[in-house]
PDB file of C-alpha atoms in Angstrom:
ATOM      1  CA  MET A 816       0.065   0.136  -0.265  1.00 51.00           C
ATOM      2  CA  ALA A 817       1.004   3.541  -1.015  1.00 69.00           C
ATOM      3  CA  ASP A 818       2.174   6.026   1.539  1.00 89.00           C
ATOM      4  CA  ALA A 819      -0.771   8.027   0.667  1.00 91.00           C
ATOM      5  CA  GLU A 820      -3.604   7.163  -1.479  1.00 92.00           C
ATOM      6  CA  ILE A 821      -6.594   8.860  -2.700  1.00 93.00           C
ATOM      7  CA  ILE A 822      -9.708   7.396  -3.372  1.00 91.00           C
ATOM      8  CA  LEU A 823     -12.525   7.810  -5.938  1.00 93.00           C
ATOM      9  CA  THR A 824     -16.022   6.910  -5.942  1.00 90.00           C
ATOM     10  CA  ASP A 825     -19.008   7.373  -7.314  1.00 90.00           C
ATOM     11  CA  SER A 826     -22.370   9.142  -5.924  1.00 90.00           C
ATOM     12  CA  ARG A 827     -25.646   9.656  -7.042  1.00 86.00           C
ATOM     13  CA  HIS A 828     -26.466  12.182  -4.847  1.00 83.00           C
ATOM     14  CA  ASN A 829     -22.818  14.372  -4.648  1.00 85.00           C
ATOM     15  CA  GLY A 830     -20.619  13.284  -8.135  1.00 89.00           C
ATOM     16  CA  ILE A 831     -17.278  11.976  -7.757  1.00 92.00           C
ATOM     17  CA  VAL A 832     -16.208  11.494  -3.737  1.00 93.00           C
ATOM     18  CA  ALA A 833     -12.951  11.126  -3.012  1.00 94.00           C
ATOM     19  CA  PHE A 834     -11.312  10.052   0.621  1.00 90.00           C
ATOM     20  CA  ALA A 835      -7.366   9.863   2.054  1.00 91.00           C
ATOM     21  CA  SER A 836      -5.714   6.866   2.829  1.00 88.00           C
ATOM     22  CA  GLY A 837      -2.442   6.152   4.350  1.00 87.00           C
ATOM     23  CA  GLU A 838       0.453   6.573   6.958  1.00 89.00           C
ATOM     24  CA  LYS A 839       0.375   9.909   4.782  1.00 93.00           C
ATOM     25  CA  TYR A 840      -2.745  10.729   3.888  1.00 90.00           C
ATOM     26  CA  PRO A 841      -2.696  14.575   4.605  1.00 94.00           C
ATOM     27  CA  TRP A 842      -0.651  14.243   1.853  1.00 95.00           C
ATOM     28  CA  ALA A 843      -3.835  13.166  -0.061  1.00 95.00           C
ATOM     29  CA  HIS A 844      -5.603  16.218   1.664  1.00 95.00           C
ATOM     30  CA  THR A 845      -3.382  18.677   0.068  1.00 96.00           C
ATOM     31  CA  ALA A 846      -3.503  17.515  -3.253  1.00 96.00           C
ATOM     32  CA  LEU A 847      -7.613  17.001  -3.202  1.00 96.00           C
ATOM     33  CA  ARG A 848      -7.541  20.441  -2.016  1.00 95.00           C
ATOM     34  CA  GLU A 849      -5.507  21.831  -4.784  1.00 95.00           C
ATOM     35  CA  SER A 850      -6.674  20.542  -6.995  1.00 95.00           C
ATOM     36  CA  GLY A 851      -9.953  21.712  -6.555  1.00 93.00           C
ATOM     37  CA  PHE A 852     -11.880  19.258  -4.812  1.00 94.00           C
ATOM     38  CA  GLN A 853     -14.703  20.900  -1.849  1.00 92.00           C
ATOM     39  CA  ARG A 854     -14.516  19.218   1.750  1.00 92.00           C
ATOM     40  CA  GLY A 855     -17.188  17.788   3.641  1.00 88.00           C
ATOM     41  CA  GLU A 856     -17.727  16.374   6.734  1.00 82.00           C
ATOM     42  CA  ALA A 857     -15.800  13.387   7.904  1.00 80.00           C
ATOM     43  CA  GLY A 858     -13.101  14.039   5.872  1.00 83.00           C
ATOM     44  CA  ILE A 859     -14.798  13.281   2.506  1.00 90.00           C
ATOM     45  CA  TYR A 860     -14.114  15.435  -1.049  1.00 94.00           C
ATOM     46  CA  TYR A 861     -16.457  16.015  -3.357  1.00 92.00           C
ATOM     47  CA  LEU A 862     -16.505  17.221  -7.332  1.00 90.00           C
ATOM     48  CA  PRO A 863     -19.877  18.152  -8.624  1.00 80.00           C
ATOM     49  CA  ALA A 864     -20.526  15.691 -11.931  1.00 75.00           C
ATOM     50  CA  ASN A 865     -22.577  17.906 -13.678  1.00 81.00           C
ATOM     51  CA  GLU A 866     -20.061  19.284 -15.996  1.00 81.00           C
ATOM     52  CA  PRO A 867     -18.346  15.979 -17.008  1.00 82.00           C
ATOM     53  CA  THR A 868     -15.802  18.637 -19.626  1.00 85.00           C
ATOM     54  CA  ALA A 869     -14.692  19.785 -15.761  1.00 85.00           C
ATOM     55  CA  SER A 870     -14.319  17.324 -13.906  1.00 88.00           C
ATOM     56  CA  ARG A 871     -11.942  15.287 -16.219  1.00 89.00           C
ATOM     57  CA  THR A 872     -10.181  18.094 -16.666  1.00 91.00           C
ATOM     58  CA  THR A 873      -9.910  18.082 -12.519  1.00 93.00           C
ATOM     59  CA  VAL A 874      -9.636  14.516 -12.167  1.00 93.00           C
ATOM     60  CA  ALA A 875      -6.390  14.566 -14.840  1.00 93.00           C
ATOM     61  CA  GLY A 876      -5.216  17.695 -12.487  1.00 95.00           C
ATOM     62  CA  LEU A 877      -6.181  15.414  -9.054  1.00 95.00           C
ATOM     63  CA  ILE A 878      -3.850  12.952 -10.938  1.00 94.00           C
ATOM     64  CA  ARG A 879      -0.678  15.620 -12.119  1.00 95.00           C
ATOM     65  CA  CYS A 880      -1.400  16.836  -8.797  1.00 95.00           C
ATOM     66  CA  ALA A 881      -0.866  13.327  -6.295  1.00 95.00           C
ATOM     67  CA  GLU A 882       2.485  12.145  -8.098  1.00 95.00           C
ATOM     68  CA  ARG A 883       4.008  15.855  -7.313  1.00 95.00           C
ATOM     69  CA  HIS A 884       2.636  15.207  -3.578  1.00 95.00           C
ATOM     70  CA  HIS A 885       3.841  11.065  -3.824  1.00 94.00           C
ATOM     71  CA  THR A 886      -0.056  10.162  -3.207  1.00 95.00           C
ATOM     72  CA  THR A 887      -1.652   7.561  -5.671  1.00 93.00           C
ATOM     73  CA  VAL A 888      -4.889   7.700  -6.814  1.00 94.00           C
ATOM     74  CA  SER A 889      -6.766   4.615  -6.983  1.00 91.00           C
ATOM     75  CA  VAL A 890     -11.278   4.670  -8.594  1.00 90.00           C
ATOM     76  CA  ILE A 891     -13.631   1.929  -7.191  1.00 87.00           C
ATOM     77  CA  SER A 892     -16.251   0.667  -8.795  1.00 85.00           C
ATOM     78  CA  ARG A 893     -18.650   0.270  -5.763  1.00 83.00           C
ATOM     79  CA  GLN A 894     -20.969   2.828  -5.064  1.00 83.00           C
ATOM     80  CA  PHE A 895     -20.295   5.449  -2.852  1.00 87.00           C
ATOM     81  CA  ILE A 896     -21.300   3.737   0.159  1.00 84.00           C
ATOM     82  CA  GLY A 897     -22.745   7.045   1.958  1.00 87.00           C
ATOM     83  CA  ASP A 898     -25.478   6.644  -0.821  1.00 89.00           C
ATOM     84  CA  MET A 899     -26.413   3.573   0.578  1.00 87.00           C
ATOM     85  CA  ALA A 900     -26.915   4.478   4.290  1.00 86.00           C
ATOM     86  CA  ASP A 901     -28.878   7.724   3.530  1.00 88.00           C
ATOM     87  CA  HIS A 902     -31.115   5.555   1.790  1.00 90.00           C
ATOM     88  CA  ILE A 903     -31.463   3.438   4.758  1.00 89.00           C
ATOM     89  CA  ALA A 904     -32.129   6.275   7.141  1.00 89.00           C
ATOM     90  CA  ARG A 905     -35.101   7.117   4.472  1.00 90.00           C
ATOM     91  CA  LEU A 906     -36.669   3.992   4.985  1.00 92.00           C
ATOM     92  CA  LEU A 907     -36.476   3.620   8.790  1.00 90.00           C
ATOM     93  CA  PRO A 908     -38.967   4.781  10.580  1.00 90.00           C
ATOM     94  CA  GLY A 909     -38.410   8.348  12.748  1.00 87.00           C
ATOM     95  CA  GLN A 910     -35.928  10.562  11.730  1.00 88.00           C
ATOM     96  CA  TRP A 911     -32.688   9.194  11.026  1.00 87.00           C
ATOM     97  CA  GLU A 912     -29.300  10.372   9.701  1.00 85.00           C
ATOM     98  CA  ALA A 913     -26.688   8.106   8.602  1.00 84.00           C
ATOM     99  CA  GLN A 914     -22.762   9.575   8.735  1.00 83.00           C
ATOM    100  CA  VAL A 915     -19.573   7.907   7.166  1.00 83.00           C
ATOM    101  CA  GLU A 916     -16.315   7.622   9.024  1.00 78.00           C
ATOM    102  CA  ILE A 917     -13.106   8.113   7.194  1.00 80.00           C
ATOM    103  CA  TYR A 918      -9.915   5.836   8.254  1.00 77.00           C
ATOM    104  CA  SER A 919      -7.491   7.637   7.006  1.00 78.00           C
ATOM    105  CA  HIS A 920      -4.472   6.794   9.038  1.00 72.00           C
ATOM    106  CA  PRO A 921      -4.473   2.490   8.890  1.00 70.00           C
ATOM    107  CA  LEU A 922      -3.685   2.376  12.737  1.00 70.00           C
ATOM    108  CA  TRP A 923      -7.501   3.811  13.062  1.00 69.00           C
ATOM    109  CA  GLN A 924      -8.744   0.434  12.089  1.00 70.00           C
ATOM    110  CA  GLU A 925      -7.704  -1.029  15.013  1.00 71.00           C
ATOM    111  CA  ASP A 926     -10.484   1.048  17.041  1.00 71.00           C
ATOM    112  CA  LEU A 927     -12.718  -1.305  15.827  1.00 71.00           C
ATOM    113  CA  VAL A 928     -11.996  -4.728  16.795  1.00 70.00           C
ATOM    114  CA  PRO A 929     -13.061  -4.311  20.615  1.00 72.00           C
ATOM    115  CA  TRP A 930     -16.802  -3.333  18.969  1.00 69.00           C
ATOM    116  CA  LEU A 931     -16.729  -6.753  17.165  1.00 70.00           C
ATOM    117  CA  TRP A 932     -18.705  -9.179  17.631  1.00 67.00           C
ATOM    118  CA  ASP A 933     -17.687 -12.214  15.024  1.00 65.00           C
ATOM    119  CA  SER A 934     -13.851 -12.863  15.822  1.00 66.00           C
ATOM    120  CA  GLY A 935     -14.759 -15.239  12.593  1.00 72.00           C
ATOM    121  CA  GLU A 936     -14.804 -14.241   9.351  1.00 74.00           C
ATOM    122  CA  LEU A 937     -15.293 -11.091  10.249  1.00 69.00           C
ATOM    123  CA  GLY A 938     -12.335 -10.062  13.172  1.00 71.00           C
ATOM    124  CA  ARG A 939      -9.515 -11.830  10.473  1.00 70.00           C
ATOM    125  CA  ALA A 940     -10.958  -9.292   7.361  1.00 69.00           C
ATOM    126  CA  VAL A 941     -10.322  -6.580   9.998  1.00 67.00           C
ATOM    127  CA  ARG A 942      -7.073  -7.583  11.107  1.00 67.00           C
ATOM    128  CA  THR A 943      -5.697  -8.044   8.125  1.00 66.00           C
ATOM    129  CA  THR A 944      -7.833  -6.332   5.514  1.00 65.00           C
ATOM    130  CA  ARG A 945      -7.144  -1.898   4.719  1.00 59.00           C
ATOM    131  CA  LEU A 946     -11.129  -0.982   5.157  1.00 57.00           C
ATOM    132  CA  PRO A 947     -10.492   3.215   4.801  1.00 55.00           C
ATOM    133  CA  THR A 948     -14.530   3.632   6.042  1.00 53.00           C
ATOM    134  CA  ARG A 949     -16.149   2.266   8.891  1.00 49.00           C
ATOM    135  CA  PRO A 950     -19.671   0.446   6.920  1.00 48.00           C
ATOM    136  CA  PRO A 951     -22.302   3.811   8.277  1.00 48.00           C
ATOM    137  CA  SER A 952     -24.435   3.309  11.210  1.00 51.00           C
ATOM    138  CA  PRO A 953     -27.842   5.136  11.299  1.00 52.00           C
ATOM    139  CA  THR A 954     -28.044   8.010  14.132  1.00 57.00           C
ATOM    140  CA  PRO A 955     -31.816   6.782  16.100  1.00 59.00           C
ATOM    141  CA  PRO A 956     -33.706  10.198  16.416  1.00 55.00           C
ATOM    142  CA  PRO A 957     -33.677  11.392  19.876  1.00 56.00           C
ATOM    143  CA  THR A 958     -36.392  10.137  22.416  1.00 57.00           C
ATOM    144  CA  PRO A 959     -39.505  11.679  22.984  1.00 50.00           C
ATOM    145  CA  PRO A 960     -40.003  12.747  26.538  1.00 47.00           C
ATOM    146  CA  SER A 961     -42.081  10.737  29.091  1.00 52.00           C
ATOM    147  CA  TYR A 962     -45.143  12.957  28.665  1.00 49.00           C
ATOM    148  CA  LEU A 963     -45.470  12.202  24.980  1.00 44.00           C
ATOM    149  CA  PRO A 964     -46.856   9.186  23.133  1.00 48.00           C
ATOM    150  CA  SER A 965     -44.251   7.403  21.589  1.00 48.00           C
ATOM    151  CA  ALA A 966     -44.613   7.259  17.408  1.00 47.00           C
ATOM    152  CA  PRO A 967     -45.265   4.088  16.136  1.00 49.00           C
ATOM    153  CA  GLY A 968     -42.597   1.666  15.187  1.00 49.00           C
ATOM    154  CA  THR A 969     -40.788   2.610  18.471  1.00 47.00           C
ATOM    155  CA  ASN A 970     -40.038   1.059  21.842  1.00 47.00           C
ATOM    156  CA  ALA A 971     -40.407   3.980  24.102  1.00 44.00           C
ATOM    157  CA  THR A 972     -42.833   4.151  26.953  1.00 42.00           C
ATOM    158  CA  THR A 973     -45.244   6.580  27.818  1.00 39.00           C
TER     159      THR A 973
END
């Protein structure tokens, strides 16, 4: 794995999505900023895809800029995981939000190990395979005050 890597993927809602990975991930952040990507929450960078010619020019510039910053650029075929998380959150009852966490530095992934419920295949995968993002978990809606009746589909007591 490279010391610094930029991973590009596609988002239905946000165009081209990029995030940094590797032990020297700040180099990738610099290349993304210098090439015109806009930083969003959680260290995710966006390039609106509404102008294909401008997008191609920006991505070509990113590749040249990344080389200057000792950073590789990879494209993954999977759609941005945040799109699926948002879709699931919309299907849940109540008001839910989904957030994606980026694990830019490889050591940050080790923070996941104590939370694993499976020491078999899942545990092996987390210990041996680089995961630059955590699968998003929906943020539940706030619990209504006890004096309000609970919303349908929730288990709050009155």
